[in-house]
Amino acid sequence: MARVLDVRNLSVTYKNKNKCVYAVSNASFSIDQGDSMGIVGESGSGKSTMAMALLRLLPRKKTVVEGEAGFLGQDLLHISDEQLDRLRWKNLSVVFQKAMNSFSPVHRIGDQIEDIYRIHEPNATRKEAHGQAAKMLALVNLNERVYKLYPHELSGGMLQRVMIAVSLLHEPDLLIMDEATTALDVVTQGQILGELRKMESELKTSRIIITHDISVVSSSCNKIAVMYAGSLLESGHVSEVLARPAHPYTKGLLAAFPPLRGQRVVLESIPGYLPDMAARHEGCIFAARCPEAMEKCKSAAPARTDLGNDHFVSCHLIEVEKQ
Amino acid sequence: MSGNYIEIKDISKFYPVKGSGTLLGGKGSRKLVKAVNGVSVGMAQGEVLGVIGESGCGKSTLARLLTRLETPTAGDVFIGGVSTGKMLEQDAKKFYRTVQIVFQNPYDAFTPRDTIEQLLSRPLKNHGICPDRASRHERCAELLESGNLRPAEDILKRYPHELSGGQLQRIAILRAMSLDPAVIVADEPVSMLDVSVRADIINMLLEQSASKKVTVVFISHDIALTRHVADNIAVMYLGRIVEYGAAQTIIESPLHPYTQALISNCASIDIADRVEPIRIDGEPPTPIDPGPGCFFADRCPVAEEICFREYPETAARAGNHRVACHKA
């Protein structure tokens, strides 16, 4: 399968006058055509920062982005602005959590969709644009009627769905959804995720979905990446990582989620707090909260270990086991 | 049903719609938003009742009615056979001691200018539980210790902004518990918090309520979590309870088509547990004039002619299971 996105050693540092915040450090992952990857982590774990860095949406003066991000043969982090503009919407699109607030209140939804369509298809007729928009609106379970409405006439959930439809207009190779369905109702969210899955198998698009809800990932993605305090601790196929989590943090997260069916279990928290991201950490970033931490964990950062079948984990315990 | 410790009887809350009706009064033509529309449910002492539903179904209004932050349009709540409406008239303090609430956002639930000690001791002072300062201080420290907030002496001196969301929410629960209430209404108590600290809050809420035999009304849109917490679950749709029963029954064999759709669309972390989501079209209709038939009829996959004509009676099923549907 063709590789769509190949991120290597991505680091993002926020800088201001007197301190640096290391928001993402050394993240590496890759996405193949047709893959859907869920990036999970708690608030402050750097998952949104990572997405923003890939899209080059972070303020240039205040951030330092290092590493590589190969996307369809180009390096997203190093191409010129013009080259990037050609990719945006067309090959790479994004939906944010509060995307519904980004509509202009004084233009009809349909006109706004057409504008976006024309960026990459400047010669498209009104009919073509309308046809494509109607197709995508149907995909997110919206009536074509919204085309003629103004944003204030729709509910937040409906606007969010319009935004998802807009992001799909050009049938992009990669769609990034940053908590895009979090604010929606369970039923709507379930339906949109179902439609996206169906569409992905038809159009061969790939998707990155950023969320704090593992259940969304387990039901709609084939790959998962677990982030904690700016580090990617574990990544791999959903079927493998959720069934046999290797990293203590992943195990902890799973124990904190109640299952929907079956026996009721005792929920367990992970004690402690996120570390100070403004300081460099010598050892494993999770060591202070890890129930299985050893001496080594506090002094040396663990390497990324390959467990086979795309399952990667950064933990000393695994390194020891492998030897 | 009459043996219940807490009895919610036909409680309703209607809000007038702005701009409806005629210029010169015309009260009869005024449109109403029926946020909560004749909800009846009973709870035993120490029970945890989960209330689930989509946004706008009236869950939070129900919470506000139970705590009398809103005055019901009709209906009443009885605690141990006593009407809370009467209790509020005769002795408001007693009512507030009986019913306590924990809100969704712990960052907004505390005055930012007071220390935790001031915040925790104010209810103790107002309700005359600990008359002097020294005993209040001691009681506050005890409370924090019982909620695993250590070192208590240090936390008492802090301000809300110096604590994490998880700690604040635990303090909110402890503060509600400090008055020994009969009922605690928890309105989405963990939806603002990170997954890794949620479990602690939930476990603490359950421990505290079990040890003091406090009845909990747990309102949430997280179905998996509600099943974990609750003994019984009530499913709300447009201001009415459409299905009620033991938590396990509701999740595993729901009868109402709405509950079935809701649960089938609920993602599970168990990858082996894949259910094909039931598709329901359209938006939830507005709670203004939802029509004579079943409110869910427009979106219901199995609706028949009768569903559009009359609202279904609530029918009892095995155990305490109740459902309001013509087809179930």
XYZ file of C-alpha atoms in Angstrom:
651
model
C 0.000 0.000 0.000
C 1.171 3.476 -0.796
C 2.422 5.582 2.061
C 0.460 8.797 2.475
C 2.114 10.438 5.417
C 5.442 9.627 6.973
C 6.304 11.675 10.031
C 9.822 11.364 11.395
C 11.192 12.831 14.602
C 8.703 15.669 14.716
C 9.370 18.094 17.550
C 7.494 21.261 18.325
C 8.722 23.820 20.843
C 6.780 26.899 21.867
C 9.088 29.771 22.696
C 8.552 32.985 24.518
C 10.847 35.463 26.175
C 11.992 33.422 29.078
C 10.993 29.841 28.569
C 10.474 27.036 26.103
C 7.627 24.551 26.236
C 8.426 21.251 24.611
C 4.976 20.438 23.315
C 5.874 17.557 21.022
C 9.133 15.680 21.143
C 10.418 13.176 18.636
C 7.147 11.830 17.337
C 7.341 9.363 14.457
C 4.471 7.583 12.771
C 3.257 6.732 9.301
C -0.065 6.377 7.543
C -0.779 4.254 4.483
C -3.485 4.749 1.924
C -6.860 3.827 3.379
C -5.584 3.915 6.944
C -7.447 5.679 9.679
C -5.364 6.577 12.670
C -6.692 7.715 15.993
C -4.371 9.814 18.114
C -5.479 9.650 21.719
C -4.196 11.445 24.751
C -5.329 13.624 27.593
C -5.564 17.379 27.396
C -2.112 18.896 27.196
C -0.568 15.837 25.615
C 0.320 17.706 22.430
C -1.996 15.921 20.028
C -3.511 19.104 18.601
C -0.119 20.793 18.469
C 1.133 17.912 16.377
C -1.722 18.285 13.900
C -1.277 22.047 13.728
C 2.443 21.592 13.098
C 1.756 19.194 10.218
C -0.611 21.742 8.699
C 1.848 24.578 9.357
C -0.752 26.559 11.223
C 1.380 27.465 14.209
C 2.697 31.024 14.535
C 6.153 30.982 12.989
C 7.792 33.451 15.335
C 6.839 31.642 18.503
C 7.366 28.032 17.524
C 10.214 25.850 16.393
C 9.185 22.823 14.354
C 11.797 20.187 13.632
C 11.702 16.897 11.791
C 10.220 15.680 8.543
C 6.721 14.984 7.331
C 6.676 13.274 3.957
C 3.300 13.685 2.282
C 2.830 12.354 -1.267
C 6.513 12.792 -2.048
C 6.827 16.278 -0.548
C 7.980 17.390 2.851
C 5.078 19.272 4.395
C 7.329 21.082 6.822
C 9.756 22.412 4.237
C 7.848 23.159 1.030
C 7.066 26.748 0.047
C 3.803 28.417 0.963
C 2.600 28.263 -2.645
C 3.198 24.547 -2.817
C 1.377 24.103 0.457
C -1.588 26.142 -0.752
C -1.951 23.734 -3.653
C -2.197 20.824 -1.232
C -4.599 22.381 1.262
C -8.268 21.358 0.854
C -7.296 19.431 -2.286
C -5.045 16.734 -0.826
C -5.008 17.609 2.816
C -7.935 18.980 4.750
C -8.760 19.543 8.367
C -11.797 19.933 10.600
C -11.406 21.505 14.016
C -13.522 21.060 17.094
C -15.195 24.446 16.854
C -15.156 24.562 13.080
C -18.774 25.659 13.081
C -17.625 29.072 14.276
C -15.585 29.605 11.133
C -18.511 30.260 8.812
C -19.198 33.784 7.712
C -22.507 34.851 9.237
C -23.504 37.071 6.304
C -23.181 34.612 3.428
C -25.326 31.629 2.595
C -23.846 28.226 3.384
C -24.011 27.266 -0.293
C -22.092 30.335 -1.459
C -19.379 29.646 1.075
C -19.086 26.048 -0.054
C -18.862 27.139 -3.696
C -16.092 29.601 -2.873
C -14.053 26.851 -1.335
C -14.743 24.546 -4.242
C -13.559 27.196 -6.722
C -10.165 27.613 -5.058
C -9.026 24.432 -6.698
C -11.542 24.290 -9.542
C -11.617 27.905 -10.702
C -13.484 27.048 -13.903
C -16.173 24.925 -12.294
C -19.729 25.886 -13.110
C -22.253 26.590 -10.444
C -23.929 23.293 -11.226
C -20.772 21.261 -10.754
C -20.014 22.909 -7.446
C -23.556 22.412 -6.287
C -23.546 18.771 -7.340
C -20.367 17.998 -5.434
C -21.579 19.898 -2.372
C -24.925 18.080 -2.413
C -23.126 14.731 -2.573
C -21.022 15.549 0.473
C -23.933 17.018 2.419
C -25.845 13.789 1.883
C -22.839 11.936 3.243
C -23.091 13.720 6.574
C -26.846 13.184 6.735
C -27.914 16.732 5.940
C -30.770 17.859 3.765
C -29.825 19.759 0.610
C -32.027 22.538 1.961
C -29.121 23.866 4.081
C -27.465 25.056 0.870
C -29.709 28.099 0.813
C -29.618 28.838 4.537
C -27.493 31.152 6.614
C -25.277 29.766 9.404
C -27.495 31.156 12.178
C -30.381 29.039 10.924
C -28.559 25.801 11.702
C -27.714 24.213 15.035
C -24.103 23.811 16.105
C -24.150 20.121 15.321
C -25.488 20.734 11.826
C -22.848 23.400 11.124
C -20.160 21.026 12.296
C -21.475 18.477 9.827
C -21.452 21.071 7.039
C -17.813 21.700 7.896
C -17.037 17.995 7.647
C -18.789 17.954 4.262
C -16.712 20.947 3.117
C -13.505 19.234 4.129
C -14.457 16.312 1.897
C -15.340 18.469 -1.146
C -12.201 17.661 -3.089
C -12.014 14.105 -1.827
C -8.684 14.696 -0.084
C -5.990 12.074 0.357
C -5.727 12.851 4.020
C -8.364 14.230 6.351
C -7.386 15.428 9.797
C -10.197 15.672 12.344
C -9.200 17.425 15.539
C -11.942 16.513 18.035
C -14.335 17.194 15.163
C -17.127 14.961 16.416
C -16.636 15.447 20.152
C -19.332 18.080 20.525
C -21.904 16.102 18.541
C -24.559 13.854 19.974
C -23.845 10.167 20.310
C -26.244 9.247 17.523
C -24.942 11.865 15.081
C -21.350 11.050 15.903
C -21.936 7.352 15.360
C -23.571 8.017 12.014
C -20.857 10.350 10.747
C -18.113 7.951 11.740
C -19.960 5.141 9.982
C -20.325 7.213 6.811
C -16.675 8.221 6.899
C -15.622 4.595 7.146
C -17.763 3.689 4.185
C -16.456 6.613 2.184
C -12.862 5.788 2.976
C -13.188 2.343 1.535
C -14.675 3.816 -1.656
C -12.476 6.865 -2.144
C -9.284 5.481 -0.617
C -8.826 8.469 1.659
C -6.838 8.273 4.848
C -7.826 9.902 8.076
C -6.235 11.088 11.286
C -8.696 11.550 14.091
C -7.572 13.293 17.236
C -9.676 12.541 20.269
C -9.575 11.848 23.965
C -12.182 9.117 23.620
C -10.649 5.703 22.975
C -14.055 4.240 22.161
C -14.291 6.488 19.084
C -10.932 5.172 17.915
C -11.800 1.555 18.595
C -14.984 1.798 16.570
C -13.782 3.856 13.624
C -10.036 3.456 13.139
C -7.613 0.719 12.215
C -4.554 2.314 13.823
C -3.991 4.050 17.104
C -1.263 6.270 18.513
C -1.143 7.045 22.217
C 0.365 10.363 23.236
C 1.389 11.542 26.654
C 3.008 14.892 27.501
C 4.280 15.415 23.967
C 5.654 11.935 23.413
C 4.214 9.194 21.307
C 4.348 6.255 23.685
C 2.725 3.519 21.682
C 1.337 3.057 18.195
C 0.016 0.197 16.128
C -3.082 -1.517 14.842
C -6.158 -0.986 16.987
C -6.836 -4.717 17.175
C -3.402 -5.273 18.630
C -2.836 -2.263 20.864
C -6.234 -2.453 22.550
C -6.085 -6.212 23.009
C -2.467 -6.347 24.144
C -1.356 -2.893 25.284
C 2.394 -2.885 25.887
C 2.938 0.487 27.532
C 1.887 0.992 31.171
C 0.208 4.288 30.220
C -1.941 2.620 27.573
C -2.870 -0.057 30.099
C -3.769 2.667 32.593
C -5.942 4.537 30.100
C -7.823 1.387 29.177
C -8.449 0.568 32.838
C -9.994 4.008 33.303
C -12.635 3.397 30.620
C -15.812 1.582 31.606
C -16.871 -1.081 29.094
C -20.366 -0.821 27.638
C -21.286 -4.446 28.084
C -20.352 -7.415 30.217
C -19.166 -7.461 33.793
C -18.819 -4.172 35.620
C -15.184 -3.611 36.500
C -13.502 -1.373 39.029
C -12.297 1.776 37.294
C -8.756 2.783 38.006
C -7.130 6.159 37.741
C -3.552 6.976 36.951
C -2.223 8.788 40.012
C -0.184 11.963 39.677
C -0.076 14.874 37.258
C 1.273 15.788 33.857
C 4.951 16.711 34.122
C 6.167 20.259 33.597
C 6.526 20.539 29.845
C 8.829 23.543 30.125
C 11.618 21.375 31.506
C 13.691 18.850 29.614
C 13.150 15.355 30.942
C 16.106 13.022 31.071
C 14.280 9.766 31.505
C 10.950 8.423 30.359
C 8.326 11.161 30.410
C 5.816 8.862 32.139
C 8.240 7.576 34.813
C 6.861 9.768 37.618
C 3.353 8.284 37.271
C 4.288 4.816 36.094
C 3.394 1.966 38.455
C 6.159 -0.208 37.004
C 8.947 2.378 36.853
C 12.500 1.186 37.428
C 15.698 3.095 38.264
C 16.615 3.206 34.600
C 13.363 4.923 33.641
C 14.324 8.052 35.546
C 17.713 8.474 33.917
C 17.469 7.337 30.300
C 14.782 7.887 27.682
C 13.530 4.599 26.243
C 14.073 3.893 22.560
C 11.257 3.195 20.134
C 11.018 -0.584 20.019
C 9.497 -2.442 17.091
C 7.244 -5.278 18.245
C 6.493 -6.296 14.674
C 3.428 -5.664 12.534
C 3.722 -1.880 12.871
C 3.407 -2.037 16.649
C 5.872 0.416 18.201
C 6.331 1.158 21.864
C 8.727 3.345 23.837
C 9.273 1.676 27.181
C 12.216 0.195 29.043
C 10.134 -2.734 30.268
C 9.660 -3.906 26.705
C 13.323 -3.449 25.884
C 14.221 -5.654 28.830
C 11.705 -8.287 27.763
C 13.040 -8.362 24.239
C 16.623 -9.041 25.321
C -43.923 2.609 43.400
C -45.302 4.160 46.557
C -42.618 2.527 48.696
C -39.932 4.695 47.166
C -37.878 6.984 49.330
C -37.752 9.648 46.671
C -40.695 10.101 44.380
C -40.666 12.452 41.411
C -44.291 12.994 40.478
C -45.328 14.349 37.077
C -42.817 17.121 37.182
C -42.878 19.607 34.287
C -41.139 22.790 33.286
C -42.418 24.926 30.432
C -40.675 28.053 29.227
C -42.548 30.668 27.207
C -41.023 31.313 23.796
C -39.832 34.854 23.305
C -41.700 36.761 20.650
C -44.608 34.367 20.394
C -48.150 35.374 21.196
C -49.637 38.689 20.208
C -48.493 42.166 21.059
C -51.330 42.800 23.525
C -50.804 39.868 25.789
C -52.848 37.132 24.199
C -51.629 34.598 26.700
C -53.518 31.698 25.198
C -51.550 31.798 21.984
C -48.175 31.892 23.688
C -45.909 29.055 22.602
C -44.157 26.986 25.205
C -40.912 25.070 25.221
C -41.709 21.925 27.126
C -38.232 21.259 28.494
C -39.421 18.674 31.000
C -42.840 17.257 30.367
C -44.452 15.101 33.031
C -41.521 13.099 34.352
C -42.271 10.563 37.085
C -39.696 8.300 38.610
C -38.964 6.818 42.000
C -35.726 6.028 43.787
C -34.897 3.909 46.792
C -32.627 5.254 49.500
C -28.972 4.924 48.439
C -29.854 4.170 44.847
C -27.984 5.640 41.902
C -30.271 6.694 39.073
C -28.634 7.388 35.717
C -30.330 9.791 33.312
C -29.172 9.632 29.706
C -30.238 11.349 26.503
C -29.024 13.632 23.762
C -28.331 17.311 24.291
C -31.543 19.268 24.603
C -33.572 16.360 25.953
C -34.124 18.080 29.282
C -31.651 16.233 31.501
C -30.124 19.375 32.928
C -33.495 21.050 33.412
C -34.519 17.991 35.393
C -31.441 18.472 37.587
C -32.348 22.098 38.149
C -35.914 21.173 39.028
C -34.830 18.568 41.555
C -32.624 21.110 43.293
C -35.234 23.853 42.881
C -32.919 26.108 40.957
C -35.974 26.238 38.701
C -39.524 26.212 39.973
C -41.526 23.446 38.327
C -44.544 24.452 36.255
C -46.354 21.422 37.622
C -45.630 18.392 39.750
C -43.544 17.899 42.843
C -40.782 15.827 44.354
C -41.361 13.903 47.563
C -38.491 12.886 49.798
C -39.441 10.385 52.475
C -43.080 11.291 51.844
C -42.550 15.020 52.375
C -43.229 17.422 49.537
C -40.108 19.432 48.708
C -42.272 22.334 47.587
C -43.740 22.553 51.086
C -40.373 21.956 52.704
C -38.954 24.882 50.752
C -41.744 27.178 51.905
C -41.529 26.186 55.542
C -37.811 25.778 55.989
C -35.681 26.622 52.972
C -32.460 25.793 54.765
C -33.664 22.331 55.527
C -34.428 21.783 51.870
C -30.973 22.892 50.755
C -29.473 20.565 53.332
C -31.516 17.694 51.926
C -30.768 18.199 48.236
C -27.333 19.082 46.931
C -25.923 19.423 43.441
C -22.538 18.903 41.781
C -22.125 20.851 38.556
C -20.329 19.991 35.367
C -17.584 22.577 35.435
C -15.546 22.544 38.646
C -13.636 25.661 37.569
C -16.836 27.704 37.712
C -18.262 26.191 40.868
C -16.100 28.081 43.343
C -15.599 31.748 44.130
C -12.059 32.434 42.945
C -11.323 34.827 45.805
C -11.884 32.418 48.672
C -9.566 29.751 49.973
C -10.671 26.143 50.026
C -11.112 26.391 53.799
C -13.486 29.341 53.435
C -15.360 27.569 50.681
C -15.765 24.359 52.631
C -16.599 25.915 55.967
C -19.261 28.332 54.716
C -22.002 25.701 54.357
C -21.025 24.200 57.723
C -21.414 27.616 59.339
C -24.604 28.620 57.545
C -26.335 25.405 58.448
C -25.029 25.457 62.002
C -23.316 22.098 61.713
C -20.066 23.250 63.276
C -20.658 26.354 65.403
C -17.107 27.515 66.071
C -14.127 28.129 63.866
C -11.861 25.463 65.352
C -14.387 22.691 64.870
C -15.069 23.850 61.324
C -11.382 23.760 60.524
C -11.118 20.260 61.917
C -14.175 19.108 59.982
C -12.842 20.578 56.716
C -9.534 18.802 57.149
C -11.372 15.547 57.869
C -13.456 15.986 54.763
C -10.438 16.484 52.529
C -8.719 13.467 54.074
C -11.786 11.336 53.446
C -11.609 12.352 49.789
C -7.935 11.449 49.584
C -6.858 15.059 49.243
C -3.599 15.194 51.101
C -1.957 17.057 52.731
C -5.260 18.528 53.897
C -3.736 21.432 55.839
C -1.885 22.577 52.757
C -4.888 22.319 50.445
C -7.119 24.248 52.852
C -4.899 27.293 52.437
C -5.004 27.232 48.660
C -7.215 29.072 46.199
C -9.282 27.273 43.543
C -6.971 28.302 40.686
C -4.100 26.544 42.402
C -5.790 23.165 42.172
C -6.428 20.867 39.226
C -9.883 20.219 37.790
C -9.940 16.745 39.290
C -9.119 18.051 42.765
C -11.706 20.810 42.485
C -14.407 18.380 41.416
C -13.591 16.165 44.389
C -13.887 19.186 46.656
C -17.234 20.042 45.028
C -18.482 16.550 45.857
C -17.114 16.730 49.404
C -18.733 20.101 49.941
C -22.073 18.709 48.811
C -21.584 15.665 51.075
C -20.593 17.754 54.099
C -24.247 18.640 54.758
C -25.310 14.980 54.885
C -27.906 15.403 52.149
C -30.488 12.785 51.225
C -30.030 13.376 47.515
C -27.106 14.482 45.389
C -27.733 15.527 41.824
C -24.577 15.156 39.729
C -25.001 16.923 36.401
C -22.277 15.621 34.049
C -19.755 15.594 36.910
C -16.804 14.226 34.939
C -17.341 15.342 31.358
C -14.902 18.235 31.780
C -12.172 16.043 33.229
C -9.455 13.906 31.761
C -9.969 10.194 31.491
C -7.152 9.302 33.843
C -8.699 11.244 36.739
C -12.358 10.452 35.989
C -12.165 7.071 37.631
C -11.102 8.615 40.957
C -14.003 11.059 40.979
C -16.509 8.366 40.105
C -15.142 5.962 42.688
C -15.207 8.681 45.312
C -18.782 9.668 44.493
C -19.876 6.045 44.736
C -17.968 5.380 47.953
C -19.253 8.493 49.658
C -22.835 7.905 48.624
C -22.724 4.236 49.623
C -21.270 4.930 53.053
C -23.813 7.648 53.823
C -26.744 6.043 51.988
C -27.138 9.085 49.807
C -29.321 8.775 46.734
C -27.585 9.975 43.584
C -29.124 11.254 40.379
C -26.331 10.857 37.848
C -26.911 12.826 34.662
C -24.623 12.111 31.747
C -24.473 11.672 28.013
C -21.779 9.016 28.425
C -23.704 5.780 28.248
C -20.882 3.408 29.148
C -20.072 5.455 32.222
C -23.702 5.692 33.292
C -24.073 1.937 33.048
C -21.007 1.591 35.233
C -22.343 3.933 37.895
C -26.099 3.531 37.958
C -28.458 0.926 39.406
C -31.331 2.101 37.239
C -31.306 4.159 34.063
C -33.917 6.536 32.694
C -33.680 7.438 28.988
C -35.020 10.881 28.155
C -36.189 12.194 24.803
C -37.666 15.665 24.385
C -38.536 16.174 28.006
C -40.059 12.768 28.652
C -38.755 9.496 29.986
C -39.198 7.016 27.161
C -37.668 4.041 28.903
C -36.695 3.165 32.451
C -35.233 0.055 34.001
C -32.262 -1.650 35.603
C -28.991 -0.452 34.060
C -28.082 -3.860 32.708
C -31.503 -4.377 31.127
C -31.524 -0.983 29.430
C -28.092 -1.496 27.889
C -28.445 -5.134 26.929
C -32.078 -5.432 25.938
C -33.528 -2.001 25.272
C -37.139 -2.014 24.060
C -37.707 1.517 22.846
C -36.436 2.136 19.279
C -34.799 5.354 20.441
C -32.855 3.603 23.194
C -31.870 0.908 20.728
C -30.522 3.503 18.290
C -28.767 5.426 21.030
C -26.991 2.371 22.376
C -26.104 0.928 18.979
C -24.416 4.220 18.099
C -22.465 4.286 21.312
C -18.878 3.330 20.618
C -17.353 0.676 22.809
C -13.676 0.257 23.576
C -14.047 -3.481 23.194
C -13.078 -4.244 19.605
C -14.848 -7.593 19.653
C -18.081 -5.800 20.525
C -19.085 -4.317 17.165
C -22.711 -3.510 16.641
C -24.042 -2.134 13.386
C -25.373 1.306 14.324
C -29.082 1.846 13.754
C -29.542 4.841 11.510
C -32.068 7.452 12.511
C -32.665 10.296 10.143
C -33.302 13.914 10.814
C -32.817 16.197 13.738
C -34.532 15.945 17.069
C -37.667 18.100 16.667
C -37.924 21.187 18.833
C -39.649 20.824 22.161
C -42.144 23.478 21.057
C -45.401 21.728 20.121
C -43.939 18.282 19.522
C -47.244 17.105 18.139
C -49.933 14.769 19.304
C -48.187 11.481 18.551
C -45.047 9.908 19.918
C -42.296 12.561 19.840
C -39.902 10.120 18.241
C -42.304 9.024 15.488
C -40.763 11.217 12.725
C -37.386 9.605 13.129
C -38.475 6.159 14.251
C -37.638 3.273 11.914
C -40.662 1.208 12.997
C -43.292 3.953 13.359
C -46.846 3.170 12.291
C -49.926 5.253 11.801
C -50.933 5.122 15.481
C -47.525 6.501 16.541
C -48.318 9.779 14.802
C -51.764 9.962 16.375
C -51.359 9.399 20.104
C -48.585 9.539 22.612
C -48.000 5.985 23.886
C -48.859 5.033 27.454
C -46.003 3.951 29.660
C -46.261 0.179 29.979
C -44.659 -1.969 32.647
C -42.489 -4.913 31.649
C -40.518 -7.576 33.513
C -39.046 -6.297 36.773
C -39.084 -2.510 37.026
C -38.650 -2.071 33.275
C -41.030 0.522 31.826
C -41.296 1.712 28.260
C -43.417 4.272 26.415
C -43.823 2.906 22.897
C -46.700 1.495 20.831
C -44.451 -1.038 19.184
C -42.343 -2.350 22.048
